[in-house]
Amino acid sequence: MNNNSFCIANARLETGFRYEDEVIIGTQTELFHIKIDNGMITEIVKGGEPRTASLTEIDAKGLLLLPSFRDMHIHLDKTYYGGPWKAPVPAAKGIITRLEEEEKLLPLQLPYAEERAAKLLDLLIGNGSVHIRSHCNIDPIIGLKNLEATLRVVERYKHKASVEIVAFPQHGLLRSDSVSLVRDALKNGASLVGGVDPASIDNDIERSLHTVMELAVEANAAIDLHIHDPGHLGIYTFKRLAALTEEAGWQGKVTISHALALAGVSAGEAAEVAAMLAAQSIDITSALSLRSTIPIPMLKEKGVEVSLGDDSIMDHWSPFGKGDSLEKAGLLAQRFGLSDERALAQTLGYITGGITPLNEAGEQVWPAIGEEASFVFAEASCSAEAVARRSARKAVMFRGNLAAGSLK
């Protein structure tokens, strides 16, 4: 399959909610035929209605069509996935233990980095994630070598997924004196400025955040910062980042990853901070920490865009991870009691960039003519079931190309 004209026949699409006594009791679906031209949707007709003749036809056989998924926080460059099993050693000095490990470990892993990144991409794509944000280590020990390996893999997979790379100074932007390296990374394939804990790692909130913003403005790049710092230390960092975002006019270009401080303050203070972040269009990516789960539904209610990511997949930081965004959405729904038909269906938006087949009112809003032909073909009756049951994905399409699975 390539980006020529073809038709996906008999794809199941959601058309509205089913009601009984004004209560939602299910989701209506119908079969549709969808014409694809050069990776874009150009025609949608109901099953049984006339459709464009003389096209190659791919029969979806009633599989449910879902928007493609996004994994917005992962580390492709330092995974054990695809290699021998190895559990992390105890972190006697916390995060410092892990940073000391990396100074020896990353050079040893470099010969396998490209192969393992490819295998991890296969896992993500097979589970439906074709839009991926990867943080890539940039530091004086590894230099730009991990970035170069990751870029080679991204080039090989460009017909299966879009991957954006964050220049990530894991050992601290200031602490490891990596400013010039991050600048070089942004000139050589990275597209976002990263950073980690301006307070506890860099030990200088103001200088660290100012440097990140200066790098971003200089390169006209977006920002994605790991901020694990808890409680009021983390909250203060958010406030300073919001102020700098407003000062630089960088609204809509800043992400806070993890944002664990929101789990350690009162509900009232968390709501105030959420409103502040929303005002500057600062979004949040969460890996759904089981120890410190941030109040995601409240953030959404306040207008903060929240995405989900896997973070570490079987590396020296964590032995866990499935590389499955639908699993993350299901866990989110369980954690916050989002168990009715509408709530489950809307939970899908956390892994699709906010796209859901039906809006809150139950009106069909996806797919639409002119949109990218990136789909997940699922064995499910509706989005709610797919989220609740983590339904099997039979095939994944990216911009009109079959990226994983089969529709035969």
mmCIF file of C-alpha atoms in Angstrom:
data_model
loop_
_atom_site.group_PDB
_atom_site.id
_atom_site.type_symbol
_atom_site.label_atom_id
_atom_site.label_comp_id
_atom_site.label_asym_id
_atom_site.label_seq_id
_atom_site.Cartn_x
_atom_site.Cartn_y
_atom_site.Cartn_z
ATOM 1 C CA MET A 1 0.000 0.000 0.000
ATOM 2 C CA ASN A 2 1.324 3.465 -0.833
ATOM 3 C CA ASN A 3 0.103 7.003 -1.096
ATOM 4 C CA ASN A 4 -1.899 6.521 -4.295
ATOM 5 C CA SER A 5 -5.690 6.604 -4.469
ATOM 6 C CA PHE A 6 -7.527 3.738 -2.805
ATOM 7 C CA CYS A 7 -10.654 3.075 -0.787
ATOM 8 C CA ILE A 8 -11.061 1.636 2.690
ATOM 9 C CA ALA A 9 -14.360 -0.225 2.498
ATOM 10 C CA ASN A 10 -16.653 -1.275 5.344
ATOM 11 C CA ALA A 11 -14.948 0.646 8.120
ATOM 12 C CA ARG A 12 -17.041 1.047 11.261
ATOM 13 C CA LEU A 13 -17.445 4.660 12.398
ATOM 14 C CA GLU A 14 -19.245 6.107 15.418
ATOM 15 C CA THR A 15 -22.229 8.294 14.508
ATOM 16 C CA GLY A 16 -23.732 9.223 17.871
ATOM 17 C CA PHE A 17 -24.732 8.029 21.331
ATOM 18 C CA ARG A 18 -27.757 5.844 21.982
ATOM 19 C CA TYR A 19 -30.151 7.174 24.617
ATOM 20 C CA GLU A 20 -32.844 5.695 26.816
ATOM 21 C CA ASP A 21 -34.853 8.115 28.965
ATOM 22 C CA GLU A 22 -32.215 10.765 28.163
ATOM 23 C CA VAL A 23 -29.450 8.551 29.553
ATOM 24 C CA ILE A 24 -26.594 7.393 27.291
ATOM 25 C CA ILE A 25 -26.696 3.607 27.069
ATOM 26 C CA GLY A 26 -24.387 2.978 24.134
ATOM 27 C CA THR A 27 -22.829 4.223 20.911
ATOM 28 C CA GLN A 28 -24.305 4.069 17.433
ATOM 29 C CA THR A 29 -22.055 2.958 14.566
ATOM 30 C CA GLU A 30 -22.412 2.492 10.818
ATOM 31 C CA LEU A 31 -20.250 1.121 8.034
ATOM 32 C CA PHE A 32 -18.562 3.658 5.760
ATOM 33 C CA HIS A 33 -16.280 3.697 2.737
ATOM 34 C CA ILE A 34 -13.365 6.151 2.868
ATOM 35 C CA LYS A 35 -11.391 7.311 -0.148
ATOM 36 C CA ILE A 36 -7.708 8.133 0.399
ATOM 37 C CA ASP A 37 -5.636 10.260 -1.973
ATOM 38 C CA ASN A 38 -1.945 10.823 -1.272
ATOM 39 C CA GLY A 39 -2.372 10.132 2.419
ATOM 40 C CA MET A 40 -5.412 12.361 2.905
ATOM 41 C CA ILE A 41 -9.144 11.632 3.278
ATOM 42 C CA THR A 42 -10.975 12.880 0.196
ATOM 43 C CA GLU A 43 -14.359 11.136 0.391
ATOM 44 C CA ILE A 44 -16.545 9.482 3.040
ATOM 45 C CA VAL A 45 -19.744 7.693 2.023
ATOM 46 C CA LYS A 46 -22.065 5.401 3.950
ATOM 47 C CA GLY A 47 -22.044 1.703 3.221
ATOM 48 C CA GLY A 48 -24.530 0.891 0.492
ATOM 49 C CA GLU A 49 -24.212 4.309 -1.158
ATOM 50 C CA PRO A 50 -22.398 4.749 -4.510
ATOM 51 C CA ARG A 51 -18.644 5.273 -4.199
ATOM 52 C CA THR A 52 -15.810 6.014 -6.578
ATOM 53 C CA ALA A 53 -15.312 3.108 -8.959
ATOM 54 C CA SER A 54 -12.047 1.657 -10.305
ATOM 55 C CA LEU A 55 -10.125 2.135 -7.064
ATOM 56 C CA THR A 56 -8.030 -0.402 -5.223
ATOM 57 C CA GLU A 57 -10.208 -1.420 -2.294
ATOM 58 C CA ILE A 58 -9.089 -2.487 1.171
ATOM 59 C CA ASP A 59 -11.859 -4.242 3.078
ATOM 60 C CA ALA A 60 -11.879 -3.299 6.774
ATOM 61 C CA LYS A 61 -14.544 -5.984 7.374
ATOM 62 C CA GLY A 62 -16.362 -3.959 10.013
ATOM 63 C CA LEU A 63 -13.339 -3.128 12.162
ATOM 64 C CA LEU A 64 -13.747 0.049 14.226
ATOM 65 C CA LEU A 65 -11.785 3.007 12.901
ATOM 66 C CA LEU A 66 -10.084 5.149 15.571
ATOM 67 C CA PRO A 67 -7.808 8.192 15.280
ATOM 68 C CA SER A 68 -4.137 7.211 15.390
ATOM 69 C CA PHE A 69 -2.477 7.423 18.811
ATOM 70 C CA ARG A 70 0.331 9.604 20.165
ATOM 71 C CA ASP A 71 3.066 8.705 22.631
ATOM 72 C CA MET A 72 4.260 12.109 23.730
ATOM 73 C CA HIS A 73 7.041 11.098 26.123
ATOM 74 C CA ILE A 74 9.459 8.263 25.538
ATOM 75 C CA HIS A 75 13.216 7.643 25.457
ATOM 76 C CA LEU A 76 14.057 5.729 22.282
ATOM 77 C CA ASP A 77 17.800 6.156 22.684
ATOM 78 C CA LYS A 78 18.511 4.250 25.913
ATOM 79 C CA THR A 79 16.153 1.295 26.104
ATOM 80 C CA TYR A 80 17.013 -2.318 26.859
ATOM 81 C CA TYR A 81 13.979 -3.340 24.794
ATOM 82 C CA GLY A 82 14.993 -5.853 22.150
ATOM 83 C CA GLY A 83 18.107 -6.832 24.108
ATOM 84 C CA PRO A 84 18.796 -9.165 27.046
ATOM 85 C CA TRP A 85 16.729 -8.774 30.204
ATOM 86 C CA LYS A 86 18.287 -6.538 32.829
ATOM 87 C CA ALA A 87 16.523 -5.053 35.862
ATOM 88 C CA PRO A 88 17.667 -1.743 37.370
ATOM 89 C CA VAL A 89 20.043 -1.834 40.325
ATOM 90 C CA PRO A 90 18.909 -0.149 43.567
ATOM 91 C CA ALA A 91 19.209 3.638 43.400
ATOM 92 C CA ALA A 92 21.164 4.241 46.599
ATOM 93 C CA LYS A 93 21.532 7.971 45.879
ATOM 94 C CA GLY A 94 18.247 8.424 44.038
ATOM 95 C CA ILE A 95 18.433 10.161 40.669
ATOM 96 C CA ILE A 96 22.161 10.782 41.131
ATOM 97 C CA THR A 97 22.719 7.005 41.062
ATOM 98 C CA ARG A 98 21.039 6.853 37.656
ATOM 99 C CA LEU A 99 23.056 9.783 36.295
ATOM 100 C CA GLU A 100 26.309 8.195 37.433
ATOM 101 C CA GLU A 101 25.232 4.933 35.786
ATOM 102 C CA GLU A 102 24.619 6.673 32.474
ATOM 103 C CA GLU A 103 28.168 7.977 32.276
ATOM 104 C CA LYS A 104 29.342 4.370 31.892
ATOM 105 C CA LEU A 105 26.224 2.748 30.465
ATOM 106 C CA LEU A 106 25.357 4.921 27.459
ATOM 107 C CA PRO A 107 28.725 4.516 25.700
ATOM 108 C CA LEU A 108 28.416 0.742 26.186
ATOM 109 C CA GLN A 109 24.886 0.751 24.784
ATOM 110 C CA LEU A 110 25.686 2.970 21.806
ATOM 111 C CA PRO A 111 26.473 0.085 19.388
ATOM 112 C CA TYR A 112 22.947 -1.292 20.058
ATOM 113 C CA ALA A 113 21.059 2.000 20.356
ATOM 114 C CA GLU A 114 19.848 2.116 16.758
ATOM 115 C CA GLU A 115 18.680 -1.503 16.691
ATOM 116 C CA ARG A 116 16.824 -1.212 19.999
ATOM 117 C CA ALA A 117 15.223 2.119 19.085
ATOM 118 C CA ALA A 118 13.881 0.472 15.926
ATOM 119 C CA LYS A 119 12.414 -2.409 17.900
ATOM 120 C CA LEU A 120 10.809 -0.007 20.345
ATOM 121 C CA LEU A 121 9.312 1.950 17.440
ATOM 122 C CA ASP A 122 7.903 -1.310 16.070
ATOM 123 C CA LEU A 123 6.233 -1.911 19.430
ATOM 124 C CA LEU A 124 4.759 1.597 19.623
ATOM 125 C CA ILE A 125 3.529 1.616 16.030
ATOM 126 C CA GLY A 126 2.049 -1.877 16.311
ATOM 127 C CA ASN A 127 0.001 -0.659 19.266
ATOM 128 C CA GLY A 128 -1.277 2.345 17.311
ATOM 129 C CA SER A 129 1.107 5.207 18.183
ATOM 130 C CA VAL A 130 2.378 6.852 14.994
ATOM 131 C CA HIS A 131 3.018 10.345 16.396
ATOM 132 C CA ILE A 132 5.884 10.112 18.875
ATOM 133 C CA ARG A 133 7.957 12.545 20.942
ATOM 134 C CA SER A 134 11.279 11.124 22.088
ATOM 135 C CA HIS A 135 13.675 12.705 24.545
ATOM 136 C CA CYS A 136 17.271 12.021 23.498
ATOM 137 C CA ASN A 137 20.248 12.307 25.840
ATOM 138 C CA ILE A 138 22.584 15.196 25.080
ATOM 139 C CA ASP A 139 25.530 15.400 27.482
ATOM 140 C CA PRO A 140 29.340 15.681 27.546
ATOM 141 C CA ILE A 141 29.743 11.890 27.840
ATOM 142 C CA ILE A 142 27.651 10.814 24.847
ATOM 143 C CA GLY A 143 27.710 14.102 22.957
ATOM 144 C CA LEU A 144 25.387 13.960 19.934
ATOM 145 C CA LYS A 145 25.969 10.254 19.244
ATOM 146 C CA ASN A 146 22.624 9.083 20.659
ATOM 147 C CA LEU A 147 20.912 11.802 18.630
ATOM 148 C CA GLU A 148 22.644 10.663 15.457
ATOM 149 C CA ALA A 149 21.610 7.037 16.053
ATOM 150 C CA THR A 150 18.021 8.049 16.774
ATOM 151 C CA LEU A 151 17.841 10.245 13.666
ATOM 152 C CA ARG A 152 18.956 7.337 11.481
ATOM 153 C CA VAL A 153 16.104 5.221 12.829
ATOM 154 C CA VAL A 154 13.591 8.046 12.432
ATOM 155 C CA GLU A 155 14.597 8.415 8.783
ATOM 156 C CA ARG A 156 14.071 4.685 8.191
ATOM 157 C CA TYR A 157 10.615 4.851 9.774
ATOM 158 C CA LYS A 158 9.405 8.092 8.175
ATOM 159 C CA HIS A 159 6.698 6.256 6.190
ATOM 160 C CA LYS A 160 5.398 4.608 9.374
ATOM 161 C CA ALA A 161 5.497 7.358 11.992
ATOM 162 C CA SER A 162 6.343 10.976 12.675
ATOM 163 C CA VAL A 163 8.930 11.329 15.427
ATOM 164 C CA GLU A 164 10.023 14.608 16.980
ATOM 165 C CA ILE A 165 13.151 14.679 19.116
ATOM 166 C CA VAL A 166 13.779 16.694 22.266
ATOM 167 C CA ALA A 167 17.408 17.649 22.944
ATOM 168 C CA PHE A 168 17.420 16.376 26.507
ATOM 169 C CA PRO A 169 20.280 17.249 28.893
ATOM 170 C CA GLN A 170 19.498 14.400 31.290
ATOM 171 C CA HIS A 171 22.405 15.293 33.591
ATOM 172 C CA GLY A 172 21.223 18.898 33.931
ATOM 173 C CA LEU A 173 21.540 21.705 31.415
ATOM 174 C CA LEU A 174 23.738 23.713 33.790
ATOM 175 C CA ARG A 175 24.988 20.894 35.995
ATOM 176 C CA SER A 176 26.632 19.106 33.040
ATOM 177 C CA ASP A 177 27.514 22.294 31.141
ATOM 178 C CA SER A 178 25.508 21.132 28.126
ATOM 179 C CA VAL A 179 24.242 24.449 26.747
ATOM 180 C CA SER A 180 26.471 24.420 23.662
ATOM 181 C CA LEU A 181 25.681 20.746 23.029
ATOM 182 C CA VAL A 182 21.935 21.411 23.141
ATOM 183 C CA ARG A 183 22.447 24.313 20.749
ATOM 184 C CA ASP A 184 24.323 21.986 18.371
ATOM 185 C CA ALA A 185 21.611 19.335 18.700
ATOM 186 C CA LEU A 186 18.969 21.868 17.636
ATOM 187 C CA LYS A 187 21.023 22.583 14.518
ATOM 188 C CA ASN A 188 21.395 18.875 13.749
ATOM 189 C CA GLY A 189 17.957 17.308 13.898
ATOM 190 C CA ALA A 190 16.466 17.901 17.345
ATOM 191 C CA SER A 191 13.379 20.099 17.251
ATOM 192 C CA LEU A 192 12.642 20.851 20.924
ATOM 193 C CA VAL A 193 14.660 22.150 23.880
ATOM 194 C CA GLY A 194 14.612 19.857 26.884
ATOM 195 C CA GLY A 195 15.659 20.159 30.483
ATOM 196 C CA VAL A 196 15.227 18.543 33.866
ATOM 197 C CA ASP A 197 14.410 19.895 37.320
ATOM 198 C CA PRO A 198 15.840 23.434 37.283
ATOM 199 C CA ALA A 199 15.766 23.388 41.091
ATOM 200 C CA SER A 200 17.050 20.015 42.269
ATOM 201 C CA ILE A 201 19.324 19.107 39.336
ATOM 202 C CA ASP A 202 20.534 22.464 38.030
ATOM 203 C CA ASN A 203 20.307 24.123 41.480
ATOM 204 C CA ASP A 204 19.403 27.446 39.890
ATOM 205 C CA ILE A 205 15.769 27.850 38.820
ATOM 206 C CA GLU A 206 16.156 31.317 37.306
ATOM 207 C CA ARG A 207 19.309 30.709 35.315
ATOM 208 C CA SER A 208 18.192 27.285 34.143
ATOM 209 C CA LEU A 209 14.774 28.454 32.924
ATOM 210 C CA HIS A 210 16.187 31.614 31.325
ATOM 211 C CA THR A 211 18.778 29.517 29.464
ATOM 212 C CA VAL A 212 16.131 27.089 28.210
ATOM 213 C CA MET A 213 13.988 29.960 26.956
ATOM 214 C CA GLU A 214 16.951 31.678 25.303
ATOM 215 C CA LEU A 215 17.857 28.460 23.461
ATOM 216 C CA ALA A 216 14.249 28.031 22.343
ATOM 217 C CA VAL A 217 13.865 31.587 21.069
ATOM 218 C CA GLU A 218 17.232 31.454 19.331
ATOM 219 C CA ALA A 219 16.280 28.256 17.465
ATOM 220 C CA ASN A 220 12.555 29.061 17.188
ATOM 221 C CA ALA A 221 11.946 25.743 18.936
ATOM 222 C CA ALA A 222 9.350 24.443 21.357
ATOM 223 C CA ILE A 223 10.218 23.422 24.937
ATOM 224 C CA ASP A 224 9.576 20.217 26.884
ATOM 225 C CA LEU A 225 10.882 20.145 30.470
ATOM 226 C CA HIS A 226 10.961 17.194 32.867
ATOM 227 C CA ILE A 227 9.856 18.647 36.204
ATOM 228 C CA HIS A 228 9.677 16.039 38.957
ATOM 229 C CA ASP A 229 10.305 18.411 41.866
ATOM 230 C CA PRO A 230 7.478 17.981 44.391
ATOM 231 C CA GLY A 231 5.204 20.345 46.252
ATOM 232 C CA HIS A 232 5.803 24.052 46.403
ATOM 233 C CA LEU A 233 9.294 23.811 44.911
ATOM 234 C CA GLY A 234 7.788 22.394 41.723
ATOM 235 C CA ILE A 235 4.859 24.826 41.808
ATOM 236 C CA TYR A 236 7.240 27.791 42.088
ATOM 237 C CA THR A 237 9.121 26.450 39.047
ATOM 238 C CA PHE A 238 5.840 26.258 37.085
ATOM 239 C CA LYS A 239 5.046 29.858 37.990
ATOM 240 C CA ARG A 240 8.439 31.124 36.857
ATOM 241 C CA LEU A 241 8.163 29.112 33.615
ATOM 242 C CA ALA A 242 4.712 30.592 32.965
ATOM 243 C CA ALA A 243 6.053 34.115 33.539
ATOM 244 C CA LEU A 244 8.935 33.552 31.128
ATOM 245 C CA THR A 245 6.563 32.026 28.579
ATOM 246 C CA GLU A 246 4.430 35.162 28.663
ATOM 247 C CA GLU A 247 7.472 37.427 28.529
ATOM 248 C CA ALA A 248 8.887 35.629 25.466
ATOM 249 C CA GLY A 249 5.534 35.240 23.724
ATOM 250 C CA TRP A 250 6.094 31.473 23.717
ATOM 251 C CA GLN A 251 2.476 30.501 24.406
ATOM 252 C CA GLY A 252 1.534 27.163 22.864
ATOM 253 C CA LYS A 253 5.176 26.100 22.610
ATOM 254 C CA VAL A 254 5.875 24.868 26.149
ATOM 255 C CA THR A 255 5.275 21.436 27.700
ATOM 256 C CA ILE A 256 5.828 20.353 31.285
ATOM 257 C CA SER A 257 6.486 16.626 31.489
ATOM 258 C CA HIS A 258 5.396 14.816 34.657
ATOM 259 C CA ALA A 259 4.446 17.971 36.631
ATOM 260 C CA LEU A 260 4.399 15.862 39.811
ATOM 261 C CA ALA A 261 4.070 18.916 42.067
ATOM 262 C CA LEU A 262 0.376 19.098 41.139
ATOM 263 C CA ALA A 263 -0.155 15.856 43.064
ATOM 264 C CA GLY A 264 1.330 17.283 46.256
ATOM 265 C CA VAL A 265 -0.601 20.497 46.843
ATOM 266 C CA SER A 266 -4.188 21.233 47.814
ATOM 267 C CA ALA A 267 -6.967 20.916 45.241
ATOM 268 C CA GLY A 268 -7.509 24.673 45.381
ATOM 269 C CA GLU A 269 -3.873 25.509 44.710
ATOM 270 C CA ALA A 270 -3.668 22.915 41.938
ATOM 271 C CA ALA A 271 -6.708 24.525 40.286
ATOM 272 C CA GLU A 272 -5.118 27.977 40.498
ATOM 273 C CA VAL A 273 -1.920 26.693 38.901
ATOM 274 C CA ALA A 274 -3.928 24.931 36.196
ATOM 275 C CA ALA A 275 -5.655 28.201 35.307
ATOM 276 C CA MET A 276 -2.269 29.918 35.118
ATOM 277 C CA LEU A 277 -0.876 27.222 32.785
ATOM 278 C CA ALA A 278 -3.982 27.351 30.606
ATOM 279 C CA ALA A 279 -3.650 31.128 30.272
ATOM 280 C CA GLN A 280 -0.178 30.640 28.758
ATOM 281 C CA SER A 281 -1.201 27.557 26.710
ATOM 282 C CA ILE A 282 1.371 25.451 28.570
ATOM 283 C CA ASP A 283 0.472 21.784 28.160
ATOM 284 C CA ILE A 284 1.346 18.769 30.297
ATOM 285 C CA THR A 285 2.475 15.267 29.424
ATOM 286 C CA SER A 286 1.974 12.587 32.062
ATOM 287 C CA ALA A 287 3.251 9.032 32.297
ATOM 288 C CA LEU A 288 0.533 8.335 34.896
ATOM 289 C CA SER A 289 2.830 7.827 37.844
ATOM 290 C CA LEU A 290 1.237 5.329 40.217
ATOM 291 C CA ARG A 291 2.869 7.056 43.182
ATOM 292 C CA SER A 292 1.985 10.662 42.337
ATOM 293 C CA THR A 293 -0.938 10.830 39.931
ATOM 294 C CA ILE A 294 -1.647 14.414 38.959
ATOM 295 C CA PRO A 295 -5.318 15.583 38.747
ATOM 296 C CA ILE A 296 -5.725 15.108 34.988
ATOM 297 C CA PRO A 297 -9.528 15.578 34.661
ATOM 298 C CA MET A 298 -9.297 18.842 36.600
ATOM 299 C CA LEU A 299 -6.499 20.053 34.329
ATOM 300 C CA LYS A 300 -8.631 19.313 31.281
ATOM 301 C CA GLU A 301 -11.595 21.104 32.847
ATOM 302 C CA LYS A 302 -9.405 24.186 33.395
ATOM 303 C CA GLY A 303 -8.312 24.170 29.757
ATOM 304 C CA VAL A 304 -4.864 22.580 30.067
ATOM 305 C CA GLU A 305 -4.069 20.189 27.222
ATOM 306 C CA VAL A 306 -2.858 16.884 28.695
ATOM 307 C CA SER A 307 -1.157 14.120 26.734
ATOM 308 C CA LEU A 308 0.098 10.727 27.842
ATOM 309 C CA GLY A 309 3.442 9.041 27.310
ATOM 310 C CA ASP A 310 5.211 5.839 28.296
ATOM 311 C CA ASP A 311 8.473 7.434 29.513
ATOM 312 C CA SER A 312 10.980 4.633 30.188
ATOM 313 C CA ILE A 313 10.462 1.257 28.547
ATOM 314 C CA MET A 314 12.648 -1.432 30.096
ATOM 315 C CA ASP A 315 15.805 0.557 30.780
ATOM 316 C CA HIS A 316 18.094 1.289 33.718
ATOM 317 C CA TRP A 317 15.450 3.612 35.175
ATOM 318 C CA SER A 318 12.495 1.213 35.064
ATOM 319 C CA PRO A 319 11.939 -2.444 34.090
ATOM 320 C CA PHE A 320 8.291 -1.779 33.200
ATOM 321 C CA GLY A 321 6.374 -0.389 30.248
ATOM 322 C CA LYS A 322 4.221 -1.846 27.495
ATOM 323 C CA GLY A 323 4.590 0.834 24.844
ATOM 324 C CA ASP A 324 0.804 0.922 24.551
ATOM 325 C CA SER A 325 -0.982 4.276 24.591
ATOM 326 C CA LEU A 326 -4.412 2.631 24.715
ATOM 327 C CA GLU A 327 -3.332 0.851 27.884
ATOM 328 C CA LYS A 328 -2.395 4.246 29.352
ATOM 329 C CA ALA A 329 -5.808 5.686 28.430
ATOM 330 C CA GLY A 330 -7.523 2.729 30.077
ATOM 331 C CA LEU A 331 -5.458 3.166 33.245
ATOM 332 C CA LEU A 332 -6.349 6.853 33.331
ATOM 333 C CA ALA A 333 -10.043 5.999 33.057
ATOM 334 C CA GLN A 334 -9.731 3.478 35.901
ATOM 335 C CA ARG A 335 -7.730 5.826 38.112
ATOM 336 C CA PHE A 336 -10.334 8.603 37.878
ATOM 337 C CA GLY A 337 -13.510 6.538 37.645
ATOM 338 C CA LEU A 338 -14.285 7.498 34.047
ATOM 339 C CA SER A 339 -16.513 4.483 33.501
ATOM 340 C CA ASP A 340 -19.647 5.613 31.648
ATOM 341 C CA GLU A 341 -19.958 5.521 27.845
ATOM 342 C CA ARG A 342 -19.279 9.212 27.225
ATOM 343 C CA ALA A 343 -16.422 9.538 29.721
ATOM 344 C CA LEU A 344 -14.644 6.487 28.334
ATOM 345 C CA ALA A 345 -15.058 7.715 24.762
ATOM 346 C CA GLN A 346 -13.683 11.153 25.640
ATOM 347 C CA THR A 347 -10.691 9.580 27.420
ATOM 348 C CA LEU A 348 -9.437 8.564 23.980
ATOM 349 C CA GLY A 349 -8.586 12.236 23.408
ATOM 350 C CA TYR A 350 -5.659 12.043 25.823
ATOM 351 C CA ILE A 351 -3.792 9.785 23.365
ATOM 352 C CA THR A 352 -4.929 11.334 20.066
ATOM 353 C CA GLY A 353 -4.119 15.005 20.485
ATOM 354 C CA GLY A 354 -7.669 15.722 21.618
ATOM 355 C CA ILE A 355 -9.360 13.997 18.662
ATOM 356 C CA THR A 356 -12.365 11.791 19.412
ATOM 357 C CA PRO A 357 -14.918 10.402 16.914
ATOM 358 C CA LEU A 358 -17.787 11.984 18.881
ATOM 359 C CA ASN A 359 -17.714 15.264 20.790
ATOM 360 C CA GLU A 360 -19.155 15.681 24.288
ATOM 361 C CA ALA A 361 -22.626 16.202 22.794
ATOM 362 C CA GLY A 362 -22.388 12.960 20.832
ATOM 363 C CA GLU A 363 -22.002 14.645 17.433
ATOM 364 C CA GLN A 364 -19.752 12.965 14.877
ATOM 365 C CA VAL A 365 -16.642 15.133 14.416
ATOM 366 C CA TRP A 366 -14.095 12.604 13.125
ATOM 367 C CA PRO A 367 -13.042 11.588 10.538
ATOM 368 C CA ALA A 368 -13.464 14.478 8.117
ATOM 369 C CA ILE A 369 -12.533 15.175 4.524
ATOM 370 C CA GLY A 370 -9.165 16.891 4.271
ATOM 371 C CA GLU A 371 -7.673 15.197 7.313
ATOM 372 C CA GLU A 372 -4.645 12.933 7.435
ATOM 373 C CA ALA A 373 -5.382 9.255 6.779
ATOM 374 C CA SER A 374 -3.817 7.944 9.986
ATOM 375 C CA PHE A 375 -6.010 5.317 11.633
ATOM 376 C CA VAL A 376 -6.105 2.440 14.092
ATOM 377 C CA PHE A 377 -8.283 -0.530 13.087
ATOM 378 C CA ALA A 378 -9.595 -2.040 16.320
ATOM 379 C CA GLU A 379 -11.665 -5.087 17.229
ATOM 380 C CA ALA A 380 -14.199 -3.103 19.235
ATOM 381 C CA SER A 381 -17.767 -1.892 18.920
ATOM 382 C CA CYS A 382 -16.925 1.706 19.934
ATOM 383 C CA SER A 383 -14.284 3.963 21.499
ATOM 384 C CA ALA A 384 -15.605 3.342 25.002
ATOM 385 C CA GLU A 385 -15.098 -0.398 24.650
ATOM 386 C CA ALA A 386 -11.668 0.086 23.074
ATOM 387 C CA VAL A 387 -10.505 2.172 26.054
ATOM 388 C CA ALA A 388 -12.071 -0.002 28.737
ATOM 389 C CA ARG A 389 -10.931 -3.322 27.273
ATOM 390 C CA ARG A 390 -7.697 -2.196 25.557
ATOM 391 C CA SER A 391 -9.089 -3.844 22.437
ATOM 392 C CA ALA A 392 -6.856 -5.604 19.937
ATOM 393 C CA ARG A 393 -5.518 -3.539 17.082
ATOM 394 C CA LYS A 394 -5.507 -5.425 13.793
ATOM 395 C CA ALA A 395 -3.810 -2.768 11.662
ATOM 396 C CA VAL A 396 -2.359 0.737 11.869
ATOM 397 C CA MET A 397 -2.252 3.247 9.013
ATOM 398 C CA PHE A 398 -0.035 6.325 8.813
ATOM 399 C CA ARG A 399 -0.753 8.928 6.140
ATOM 400 C CA GLY A 400 -2.212 6.299 3.860
ATOM 401 C CA ASN A 401 0.564 3.762 4.401
ATOM 402 C CA LEU A 402 -0.010 0.491 6.236
ATOM 403 C CA ALA A 403 2.412 0.913 9.141
ATOM 404 C CA ALA A 404 1.636 -2.251 11.102
ATOM 405 C CA GLY A 405 -0.655 -5.291 11.048
ATOM 406 C CA SER A 406 -2.739 -6.503 8.153
ATOM 407 C CA LEU A 407 -6.145 -5.875 6.592
ATOM 408 C CA LYS A 408 -6.123 -9.040 4.481
#
